Coordinates of N, CA, C and O in Angstrom, one line a residue:
M1 N 0.8 -1.2 0.0 CA 0.0 0.0 0.0 C 0.9 1.2 0.0 O 1.8 1.3 0.8
A2 N 0.5 2.2 -0.9 CA 1.4 3.4 -1.0 C 1.5 4.2 0.2 O 2.5 4.8 0.5
L3 N 0.4 4.3 1.0 CA 0.5 5.1 2.2 C 1.4 4.5 3.3 O 2.0 5.2 4.0
R4 N 1.5 3.2 3.3 CA 2.4 2.5 4.3 C 3.8 2.6 3.9 O 4.7 2.5 4.7
R5 N 4.1 2.8 2.6 CA 5.5 2.9 2.1 C 5.9 4.3 1.9 O 6.7 4.6 1.1
S6 N 5.4 5.2 2.8 CA 5.7 6.6 2.7 C 6.0 7.1 4.1 O 5.6 6.5 5.1
L7 N 6.7 8.2 4.1 CA 6.9 9.0 5.4 C 6.2 10.3 5.1 O 5.8 10.6 4.0
Y8 N 5.9 11.0 6.2 CA 5.1 12.2 6.1 C 5.8 13.4 6.7 O 6.4 13.3 7.8
E9 N 5.9 14.5 6.0 CA 6.6 15.7 6.5 C 5.7 16.5 7.3 O 4.6 16.9 6.9
V10 N 6.1 16.9 8.5 CA 5.4 17.7 9.4 C 6.1 19.1 9.5 O 7.3 19.1 9.8
R11 N 5.5 20.1 9.2 CA 6.1 21.4 9.3 C 5.8 22.0 10.7 O 4.6 22.2 11.0
A12 N 6.8 22.0 11.5 CA 6.7 22.4 12.9 C 7.5 23.7 13.1 O 8.4 24.1 12.3
P13 N 7.3 24.4 14.2 CA 8.1 25.6 14.5 C 9.6 25.3 14.5 O 10.4 26.2 14.1
E14 N 10.0 24.1 14.9 CA 11.4 23.8 14.9 C 12.0 23.4 13.6 O 13.1 23.0 13.4
G15 N 11.1 23.4 12.6 CA 11.5 23.0 11.2 C 10.7 21.8 10.7 O 9.7 21.5 11.2
S16 N 11.2 21.2 9.6 CA 10.5 20.1 9.0 C 10.8 18.8 9.7 O 12.0 18.5 9.8
L17 N 9.8 18.1 10.1 CA 10.0 16.8 10.7 C 9.5 15.7 9.9 O 8.4 15.9 9.2
I18 N 10.1 14.5 9.9 CA 9.6 13.4 9.1 C 8.9 12.4 10.1 O 9.5 12.0 11.1
R19 N 7.7 12.0 9.8 CA 7.0 11.1 10.7 C 6.4 9.9 10.0 O 6.2 10.0 8.8
C20 N 6.0 8.9 10.7 CA 5.3 7.7 10.2 C 3.8 8.1 10.1 O 3.4 9.1 10.7
L21 N 3.1 7.3 9.4 CA 1.6 7.6 9.3 C 0.9 7.6 10.6 O 0.1 8.5 10.9
R22 N 1.2 6.7 11.5 CA 0.5 6.7 12.8 C 0.9 7.9 13.6 O 0.0 8.6 14.2
C23 N 2.1 8.3 13.6 CA 2.5 9.6 14.3 C 1.9 10.8 13.7 O 1.5 11.7 14.4
W24 N 1.7 10.8 12.4 CA 1.1 12.0 11.7 C -0.3 12.0 12.0 O -0.9 13.1 12.2
L25 N -1.0 10.9 12.1 CA -2.5 10.9 12.4 C -2.8 11.3 13.8 O -3.9 11.8 14.1
T26 N -1.8 11.2 14.7 CA -2.0 11.6 16.1 C -1.3 12.9 16.4 O -1.2 13.3 17.6
Y27 N -0.7 13.6 15.4 CA 0.0 14.8 15.6 C -1.0 15.9 16.0 O -1.9 16.2 15.3
G28 N -0.8 16.5 17.2 CA -1.7 17.5 17.8 C -2.2 18.6 16.8 O -3.4 18.8 16.7
P29 N -1.3 19.3 16.2 CA -1.8 20.4 15.3 C -2.7 19.9 14.2 O -3.6 20.6 13.8
L30 N -2.4 18.7 13.6 CA -3.2 18.2 12.5 C -4.6 17.8 13.1 O -5.6 18.2 12.5
V31 N -4.6 17.2 14.2 CA -5.9 16.8 14.8 C -6.8 18.1 15.2 O -7.9 18.1 14.8
R32 N -6.1 19.1 15.7 CA -6.8 20.3 16.1 C -7.4 21.0 14.8 O -8.5 21.4 14.8
R33 N -6.6 21.1 13.8 CA -7.0 21.8 12.6 C -8.1 21.0 11.9 O -9.1 21.6 11.5
S34 N -8.0 19.7 11.9 CA -9.1 18.9 11.3 C -10.4 19.0 12.1 O -11.5 19.0 11.6
L35 N -10.3 19.1 13.4 CA -11.4 19.2 14.3 C -12.1 20.6 14.0 O -13.3 20.7 14.0
L36 N -11.3 21.6 13.9 CA -11.9 23.0 13.6 C -12.6 23.0 12.3 O -13.7 23.5 12.1
V37 N -12.0 22.3 11.2 CA -12.6 22.2 9.9 C -14.0 21.5 10.1 O -15.0 21.9 9.5
A38 N -13.9 20.4 10.8 CA -15.1 19.5 11.0 C -16.2 20.3 11.7 O -17.4 20.3 11.3
L39 N -15.8 21.1 12.7 CA -16.8 21.9 13.5 C -17.5 22.9 12.6 O -18.7 23.1 12.6
F40 N -16.6 23.6 11.8 CA -17.1 24.7 11.0 C -18.0 24.2 9.9 O -19.2 24.5 9.7
V41 N -17.4 23.2 9.1 CA -18.2 22.7 7.9 C -19.3 21.9 8.3 O -20.4 21.9 7.8
G42 N -19.2 21.0 9.4 CA -20.3 20.2 9.9 C -21.4 21.0 10.3 O -22.6 20.6 10.1
T43 N -21.2 22.1 11.0 CA -22.3 23.0 11.5 C -23.0 23.6 10.3 O -24.3 23.6 10.3
I44 N -22.3 24.0 9.4 CA -23.0 24.6 8.2 C -23.8 23.6 7.4 O -25.0 23.8 7.1
L45 N -23.2 22.4 7.2 CA -24.0 21.3 6.5 C -25.2 20.9 7.3 O -26.2 20.6 6.8
T46 N -25.0 20.8 8.7 CA -26.2 20.4 9.5 C -27.3 21.4 9.4 O -28.5 21.1 9.3
A47 N -26.9 22.7 9.4 CA -27.9 23.8 9.3 C -28.6 23.7 7.9 O -29.8 23.9 7.8
I48 N -27.8 23.5 6.9 CA -28.4 23.4 5.5 C -29.3 22.2 5.4 O -30.5 22.3 4.9
N49 N -28.8 21.0 5.8 CA -29.5 19.8 5.5 C -30.6 19.4 6.6 O -31.6 18.8 6.2
Q50 N -30.4 19.8 7.8 CA -31.4 19.4 8.9 C -31.9 20.6 9.7 O -32.7 20.4 10.6
G51 N -31.6 21.8 9.3 CA -32.0 23.0 10.1 C -33.5 23.1 10.2 O -34.0 23.4 11.3
N52 N -34.2 22.9 9.1 CA -35.7 23.1 9.2 C -36.3 22.0 10.1 O -37.2 22.4 10.9
V53 N -35.8 20.8 10.2 CA -36.3 19.8 11.0 C -36.0 20.1 12.5 O -36.8 20.0 13.4
I54 N -34.8 20.6 12.7 CA -34.4 20.9 14.1 C -35.1 22.1 14.6 O -35.6 22.1 15.8
L55 N -35.3 23.1 13.8 CA -36.1 24.3 14.2 C -37.5 24.1 14.5 O -38.2 24.7 15.3
R56 N -38.1 23.1 13.8 CA -39.5 22.7 14.0 C -39.6 22.0 15.4 O -40.7 21.8 15.9
G57 N -38.5 21.5 15.9 CA -38.5 20.8 17.2 C -38.7 19.3 17.0 O -38.8 18.6 17.9
D58 N -38.8 18.9 15.7 CA -38.9 17.5 15.4 C -37.5 16.9 15.3 O -36.6 17.5 14.7
F59 N -37.3 15.9 16.1 CA -35.9 15.3 16.1 C -36.1 13.8 15.8 O -36.0 13.0 16.8
P60 N -36.2 13.3 14.6 CA -36.4 11.9 14.3 C -35.1 11.1 14.7 O -34.0 11.7 14.7
V61 N -35.3 9.8 14.9 CA -34.2 8.9 15.3 C -33.1 9.0 14.2 O -31.9 8.9 14.6
S62 N -33.4 9.1 13.0 CA -32.4 9.1 11.9 C -31.3 10.2 12.1 O -30.2 10.1 11.7
L63 N -31.7 11.3 12.8 CA -30.8 12.4 13.0 C -29.7 12.0 14.0 O -28.6 12.6 14.0
Y64 N -29.9 11.0 14.8 CA -28.9 10.5 15.8 C -27.7 10.0 15.1 O -26.6 10.0 15.6
W65 N -27.8 9.5 13.8 CA -26.6 9.1 13.1 C -26.3 10.0 12.0 O -25.1 10.1 11.6
K66 N -27.2 10.8 11.4 CA -26.9 11.7 10.3 C -26.1 12.9 10.8 O -25.1 13.3 10.1
I67 N -26.4 13.4 11.9 CA -25.6 14.6 12.4 C -24.2 14.3 12.7 O -23.3 15.0 12.2
P68 N -23.9 13.2 13.5 CA -22.5 12.9 13.7 C -21.7 12.6 12.4 O -20.6 13.0 12.2
L69 N -22.4 11.9 11.4 CA -21.7 11.7 10.2 C -21.4 13.0 9.4 O -20.4 13.1 8.7
T70 N -22.3 14.0 9.6 CA -22.1 15.3 9.0 C -20.8 15.9 9.5 O -20.2 16.7 8.8
Y71 N -20.4 15.6 10.7 CA -19.1 16.1 11.2 C -17.9 15.2 10.9 O -16.8 15.7 10.8
V72 N -18.1 13.9 10.9 CA -17.1 13.0 10.6 C -16.5 13.2 9.2 O -15.3 13.1 9.0
V73 N -17.4 13.4 8.2 CA -16.9 13.5 6.8 C -15.9 14.6 6.6 O -14.8 14.4 6.1
P74 N -16.2 15.9 7.0 CA -15.2 16.9 6.8 C -13.9 16.7 7.6 O -12.8 17.1 7.2
Y75 N -14.0 16.0 8.8 CA -12.8 15.7 9.6 C -11.9 14.7 8.7 O -10.7 15.0 8.6
R76 N -12.5 13.7 8.2 CA -11.8 12.7 7.4 C -11.2 13.4 6.1 O -10.1 13.1 5.7
V77 N -12.0 14.3 5.5 CA -11.5 14.9 4.2 C -10.3 15.8 4.6 O -9.3 15.8 3.9
A78 N -10.4 16.6 5.6 CA -9.3 17.5 6.0 C -8.1 16.7 6.4 O -7.0 17.1 6.0
T79 N -8.2 15.7 7.1 CA -7.1 14.8 7.5 C -6.5 14.1 6.3 O -5.3 14.1 6.2
T80 N -7.3 13.6 5.5 CA -6.8 12.9 4.3 C -6.1 13.8 3.4 O -5.0 13.5 2.9
G81 N -6.6 15.0 3.2 CA -5.9 16.0 2.3 C -4.6 16.4 2.9 O -3.6 16.5 2.2
A82 N -4.5 16.6 4.2 CA -3.2 16.9 4.8 C -2.2 15.8 4.7 O -1.0 16.0 4.4
I83 N -2.7 14.6 4.9 CA -1.8 13.4 4.8 C -1.3 13.2 3.4 O -0.1 13.0 3.2
L84 N -2.1 13.3 2.4 CA -1.7 13.1 1.0 C -0.7 14.3 0.6 O 0.2 14.0 -0.2
N85 N -1.0 15.5 1.1 CA -0.1 16.6 0.8 C 1.3 16.4 1.5 O 2.3 16.9 0.9
A86 N 1.3 15.8 2.6 CA 2.6 15.6 3.4 C 3.4 14.4 3.0 O 4.5 14.2 3.5
R87 N 2.8 13.5 2.2 CA 3.4 12.2 1.9 C 4.7 12.4 1.1 O 4.8 13.1 0.2
R88 N 5.7 11.7 1.5 CA 7.0 11.6 0.9 C 7.4 10.1 0.7 O 7.5 9.4 1.7
P89 N 7.6 9.7 -0.5 CA 7.9 8.3 -0.8 C 9.2 7.8 0.0 O 10.1 8.6 0.1
I90 N 9.2 6.6 0.4 CA 10.4 6.1 1.0 C 11.3 5.6 -0.1 O 10.9 4.9 -1.0
A91 N 12.6 6.1 -0.1 CA 13.5 5.7 -1.1 C 13.9 4.2 -1.0 O 14.2 3.7 0.2
D92 N 13.8 3.4 -2.0 CA 14.2 2.0 -2.0 C 15.7 2.0 -1.9 O 16.4 2.6 -2.7
G93 N 16.1 1.2 -1.0 CA 17.6 1.2 -0.8 C 18.1 -0.2 -0.8 O 18.6 -1.0 -0.7

């Protein structure tokens, strides 16, 4: 798998750092940025897609899984974009 055969460049205040995929996925600044994106985009999408239902006071059972997914998708997209942008192939040696 291409993602496993790569290292990932992290731009930190102390300079550029190379990390493994697991380290990159748990890197604090990446997690915080992805959470902020998810909060912002997820809230907008929830308002667009479910706002009228919520404002009516009607809260069907389906919203218990739809609303969390509305936040998970932008988190995954932001994280995946950052990871793919930071990927550096491992040189075969």
